[in-house]
PDB file of C-alpha atoms in Angstrom:
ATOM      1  CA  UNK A   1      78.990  78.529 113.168  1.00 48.00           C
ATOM      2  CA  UNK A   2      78.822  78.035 109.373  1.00 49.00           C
ATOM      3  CA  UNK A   3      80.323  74.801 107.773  1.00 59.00           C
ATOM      4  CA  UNK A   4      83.457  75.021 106.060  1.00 55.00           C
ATOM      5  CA  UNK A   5      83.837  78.683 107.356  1.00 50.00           C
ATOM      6  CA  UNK A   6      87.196  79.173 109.866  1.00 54.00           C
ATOM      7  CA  UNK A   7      86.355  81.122 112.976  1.00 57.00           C
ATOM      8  CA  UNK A   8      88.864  83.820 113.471  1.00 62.00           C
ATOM      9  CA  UNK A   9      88.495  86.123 116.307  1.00 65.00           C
ATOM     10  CA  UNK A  10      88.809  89.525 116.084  1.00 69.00           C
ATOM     11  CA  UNK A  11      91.753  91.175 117.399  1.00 82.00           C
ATOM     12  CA  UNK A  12      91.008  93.441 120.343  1.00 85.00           C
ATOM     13  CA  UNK A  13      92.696  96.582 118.800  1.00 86.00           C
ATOM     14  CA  UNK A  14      91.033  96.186 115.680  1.00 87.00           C
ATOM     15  CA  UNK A  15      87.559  96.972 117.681  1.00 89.00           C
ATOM     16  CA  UNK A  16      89.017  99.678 119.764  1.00 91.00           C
ATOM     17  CA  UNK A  17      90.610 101.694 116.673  1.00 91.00           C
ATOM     18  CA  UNK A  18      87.234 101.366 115.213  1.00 91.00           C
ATOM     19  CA  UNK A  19      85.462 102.330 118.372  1.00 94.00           C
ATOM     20  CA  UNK A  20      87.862 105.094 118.560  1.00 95.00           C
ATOM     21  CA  UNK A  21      88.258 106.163 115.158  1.00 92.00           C
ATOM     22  CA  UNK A  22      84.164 106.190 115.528  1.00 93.00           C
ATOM     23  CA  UNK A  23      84.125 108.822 118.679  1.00 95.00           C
ATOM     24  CA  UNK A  24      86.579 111.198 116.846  1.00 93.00           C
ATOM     25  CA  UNK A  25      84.570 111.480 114.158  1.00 90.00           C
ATOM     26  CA  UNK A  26      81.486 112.097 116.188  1.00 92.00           C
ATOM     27  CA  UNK A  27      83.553 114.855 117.920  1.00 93.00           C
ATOM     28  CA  UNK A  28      84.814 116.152 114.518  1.00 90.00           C
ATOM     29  CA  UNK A  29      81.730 116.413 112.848  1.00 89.00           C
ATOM     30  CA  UNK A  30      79.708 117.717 115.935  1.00 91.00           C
ATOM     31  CA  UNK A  31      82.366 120.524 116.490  1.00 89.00           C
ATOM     32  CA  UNK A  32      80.951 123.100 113.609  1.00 87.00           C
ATOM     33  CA  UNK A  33      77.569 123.375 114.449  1.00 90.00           C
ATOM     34  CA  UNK A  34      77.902 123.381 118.341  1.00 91.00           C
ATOM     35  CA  UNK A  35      75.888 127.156 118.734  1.00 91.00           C
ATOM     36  CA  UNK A  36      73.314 125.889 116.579  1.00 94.00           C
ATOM     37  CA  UNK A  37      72.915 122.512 117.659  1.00 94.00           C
ATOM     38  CA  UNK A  38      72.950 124.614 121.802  1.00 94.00           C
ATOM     39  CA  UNK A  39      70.074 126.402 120.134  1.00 94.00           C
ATOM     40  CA  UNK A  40      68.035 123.808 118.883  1.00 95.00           C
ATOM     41  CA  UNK A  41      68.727 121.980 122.626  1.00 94.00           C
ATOM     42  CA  UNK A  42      70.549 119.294 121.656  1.00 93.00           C
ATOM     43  CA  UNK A  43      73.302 118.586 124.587  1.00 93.00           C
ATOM     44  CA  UNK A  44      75.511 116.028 123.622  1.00 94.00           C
ATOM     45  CA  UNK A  45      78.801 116.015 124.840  1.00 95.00           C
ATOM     46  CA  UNK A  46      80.272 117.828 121.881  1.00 95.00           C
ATOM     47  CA  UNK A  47      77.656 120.783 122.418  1.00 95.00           C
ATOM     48  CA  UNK A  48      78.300 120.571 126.119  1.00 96.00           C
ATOM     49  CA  UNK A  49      82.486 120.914 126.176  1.00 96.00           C
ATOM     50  CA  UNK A  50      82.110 123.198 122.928  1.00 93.00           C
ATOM     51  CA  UNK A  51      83.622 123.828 119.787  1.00 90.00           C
ATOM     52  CA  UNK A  52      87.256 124.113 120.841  1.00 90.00           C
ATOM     53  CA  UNK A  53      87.285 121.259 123.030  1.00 93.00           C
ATOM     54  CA  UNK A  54      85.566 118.718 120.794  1.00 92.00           C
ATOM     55  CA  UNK A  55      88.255 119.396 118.404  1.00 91.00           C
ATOM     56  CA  UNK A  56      90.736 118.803 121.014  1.00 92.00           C
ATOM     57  CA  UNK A  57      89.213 115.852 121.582  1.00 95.00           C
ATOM     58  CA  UNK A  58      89.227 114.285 118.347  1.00 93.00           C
ATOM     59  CA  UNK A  59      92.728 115.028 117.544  1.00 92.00           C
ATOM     60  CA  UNK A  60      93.516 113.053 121.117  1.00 94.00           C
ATOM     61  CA  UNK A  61      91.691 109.973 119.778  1.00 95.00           C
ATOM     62  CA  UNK A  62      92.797 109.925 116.626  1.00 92.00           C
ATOM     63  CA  UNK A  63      96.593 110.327 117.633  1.00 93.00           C
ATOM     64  CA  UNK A  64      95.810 107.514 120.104  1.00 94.00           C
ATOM     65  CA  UNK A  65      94.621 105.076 117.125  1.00 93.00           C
ATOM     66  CA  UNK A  66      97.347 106.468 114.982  1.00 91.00           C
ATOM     67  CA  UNK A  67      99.685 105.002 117.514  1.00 91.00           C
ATOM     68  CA  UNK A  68      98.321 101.883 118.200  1.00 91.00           C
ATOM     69  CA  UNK A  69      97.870 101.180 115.054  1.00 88.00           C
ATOM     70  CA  UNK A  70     101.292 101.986 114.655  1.00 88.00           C
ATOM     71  CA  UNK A  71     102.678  99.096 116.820  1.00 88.00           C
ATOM     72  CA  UNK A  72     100.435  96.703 114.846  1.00 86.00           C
ATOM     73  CA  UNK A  73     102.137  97.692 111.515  1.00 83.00           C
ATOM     74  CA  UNK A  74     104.735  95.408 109.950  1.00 83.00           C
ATOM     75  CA  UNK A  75     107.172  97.558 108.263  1.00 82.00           C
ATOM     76  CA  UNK A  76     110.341  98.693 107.805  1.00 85.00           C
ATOM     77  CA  UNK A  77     111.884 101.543 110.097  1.00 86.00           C
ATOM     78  CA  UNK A  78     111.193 103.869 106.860  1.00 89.00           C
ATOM     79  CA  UNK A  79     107.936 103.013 106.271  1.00 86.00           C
ATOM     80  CA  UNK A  80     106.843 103.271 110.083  1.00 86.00           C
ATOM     81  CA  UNK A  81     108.461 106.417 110.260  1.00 89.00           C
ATOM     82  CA  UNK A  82     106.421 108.025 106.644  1.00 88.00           C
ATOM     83  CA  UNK A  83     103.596 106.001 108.213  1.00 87.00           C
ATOM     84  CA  UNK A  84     104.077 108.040 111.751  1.00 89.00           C
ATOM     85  CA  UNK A  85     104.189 111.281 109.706  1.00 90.00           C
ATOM     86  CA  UNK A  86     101.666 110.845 107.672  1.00 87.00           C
ATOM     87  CA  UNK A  87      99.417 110.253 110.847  1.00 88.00           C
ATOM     88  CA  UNK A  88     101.313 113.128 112.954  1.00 91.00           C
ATOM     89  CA  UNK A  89     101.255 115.695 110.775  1.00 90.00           C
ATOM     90  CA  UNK A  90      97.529 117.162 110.330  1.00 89.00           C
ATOM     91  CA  UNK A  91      97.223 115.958 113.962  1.00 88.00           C
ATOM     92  CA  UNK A  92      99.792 118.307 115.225  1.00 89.00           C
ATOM     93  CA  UNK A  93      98.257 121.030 112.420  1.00 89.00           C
ATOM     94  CA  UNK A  94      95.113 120.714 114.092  1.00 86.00           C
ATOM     95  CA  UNK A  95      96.124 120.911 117.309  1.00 86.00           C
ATOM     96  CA  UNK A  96      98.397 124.410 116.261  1.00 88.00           C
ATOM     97  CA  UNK A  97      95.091 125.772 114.839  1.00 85.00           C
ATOM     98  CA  UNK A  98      92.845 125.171 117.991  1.00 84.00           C
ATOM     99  CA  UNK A  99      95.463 126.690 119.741  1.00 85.00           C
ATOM    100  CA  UNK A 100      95.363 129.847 117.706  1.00 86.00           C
ATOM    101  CA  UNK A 101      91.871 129.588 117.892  1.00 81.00           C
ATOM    102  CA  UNK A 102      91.253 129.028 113.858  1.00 76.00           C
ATOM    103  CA  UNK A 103      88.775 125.871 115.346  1.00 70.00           C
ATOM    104  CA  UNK A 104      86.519 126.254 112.183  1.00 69.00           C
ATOM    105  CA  UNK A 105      87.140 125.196 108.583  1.00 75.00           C
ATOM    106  CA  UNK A 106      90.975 124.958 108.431  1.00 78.00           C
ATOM    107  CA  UNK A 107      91.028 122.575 112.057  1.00 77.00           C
ATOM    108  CA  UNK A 108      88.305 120.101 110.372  1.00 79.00           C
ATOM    109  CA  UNK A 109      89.538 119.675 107.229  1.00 84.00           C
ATOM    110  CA  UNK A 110      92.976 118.792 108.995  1.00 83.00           C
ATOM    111  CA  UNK A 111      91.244 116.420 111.373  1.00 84.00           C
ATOM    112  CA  UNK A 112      89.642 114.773 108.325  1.00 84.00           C
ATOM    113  CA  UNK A 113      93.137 114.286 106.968  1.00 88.00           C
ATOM    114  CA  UNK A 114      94.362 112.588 110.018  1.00 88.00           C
ATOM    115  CA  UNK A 115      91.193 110.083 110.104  1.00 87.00           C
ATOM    116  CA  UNK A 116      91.556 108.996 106.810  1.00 88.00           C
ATOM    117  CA  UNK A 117      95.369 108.636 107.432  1.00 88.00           C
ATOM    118  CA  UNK A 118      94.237 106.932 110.612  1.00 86.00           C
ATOM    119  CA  UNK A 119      92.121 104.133 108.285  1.00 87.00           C
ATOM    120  CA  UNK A 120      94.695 103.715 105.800  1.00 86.00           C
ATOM    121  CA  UNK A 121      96.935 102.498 108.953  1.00 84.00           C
ATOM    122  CA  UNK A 122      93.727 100.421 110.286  1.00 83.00           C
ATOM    123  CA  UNK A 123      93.766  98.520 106.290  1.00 84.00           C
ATOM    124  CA  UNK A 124      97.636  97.825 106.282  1.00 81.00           C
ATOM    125  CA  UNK A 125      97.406  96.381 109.741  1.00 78.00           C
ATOM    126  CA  UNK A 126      94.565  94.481 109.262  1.00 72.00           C
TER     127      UNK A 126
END
C-alpha cells in the first residue's frame, strides 16, 4: 500500500489477453525456426506440434483475445464492426495461408498484423 495512491484491481481479462496475447507470440515467433531449433534439441511445444500447427495455434489465441477484447470495447456499432475487421482480417489471411501450406514468411507477417491489431484493441479497452 502506498499513501495517497488508490488501489485499483486489475480486471481479469486484462491479464488473460496479456497472458494470451503472450503465448501467441511465443507460438508465432517459434514457428520459423522449428527444423532448426528440432536440430539443436530444443523441444518446446512449438518444435514438438511443428511449424504448421504453431501457426494454427497462434491465430486461435489471438482471435480469442481479439474477441474478448471486443466485448470490453465501448463503441459504436461502426467502430466495433472496423474494430472486428481490423482484428479478423490477417487472422482469417493467416489461417487461408496455413491451409495452402504458405506457413513461412507470408503466414507470420499476417499473424504479426493481427497481434498488433490485437494490442491496439487491449489500449482502447483499457
Amino acid at each position: 500500500y502506498v499513501e495517497g495512491v488508490a488501489e485499483t484491481p486489475t480486471s481479469w481479462w486484462l491479464a488473460v489477453a496479456g497472458g494470451l496475447l503472450g503465448a501467441a507470440a511465443h507460438f508465432a515467433n517459434a514457428a520459423p525456426d522449428v527444423a532448426h531449433d528440432r536440430q539443436l534439441g530444443v523441444l518446446g511445444l512449438p518444435q514438438r506440434i511443428g511449424t504448421r500447427a504453431s501457426m494454427v495455434v497462434a491465430l486461435v489465441l489471438l482471435a480469442v483475445v481479439g474477441g474478448l477484447l471486443l466485448t470490453k470495447i465501448e463503441a459504436s456499432d461502426i467502430q466495433l464492426t472496423a474494430s472486428a475487421l481490423l482484428v479478423a482480417a490477417p487472422i482469417l489471411g493467416g489461417f487461408g495461408l496455413v491451409v495452402a501450406n504458405r506457413i513461412e514468411r507470408p503466414a507470420f507477417v499476417l499473424v504479426m498484423v493481427a497481434a498488433v491489431a490485437d494490442v491496439a484493441l487491449l489500449v482502447v479497452a483499457s
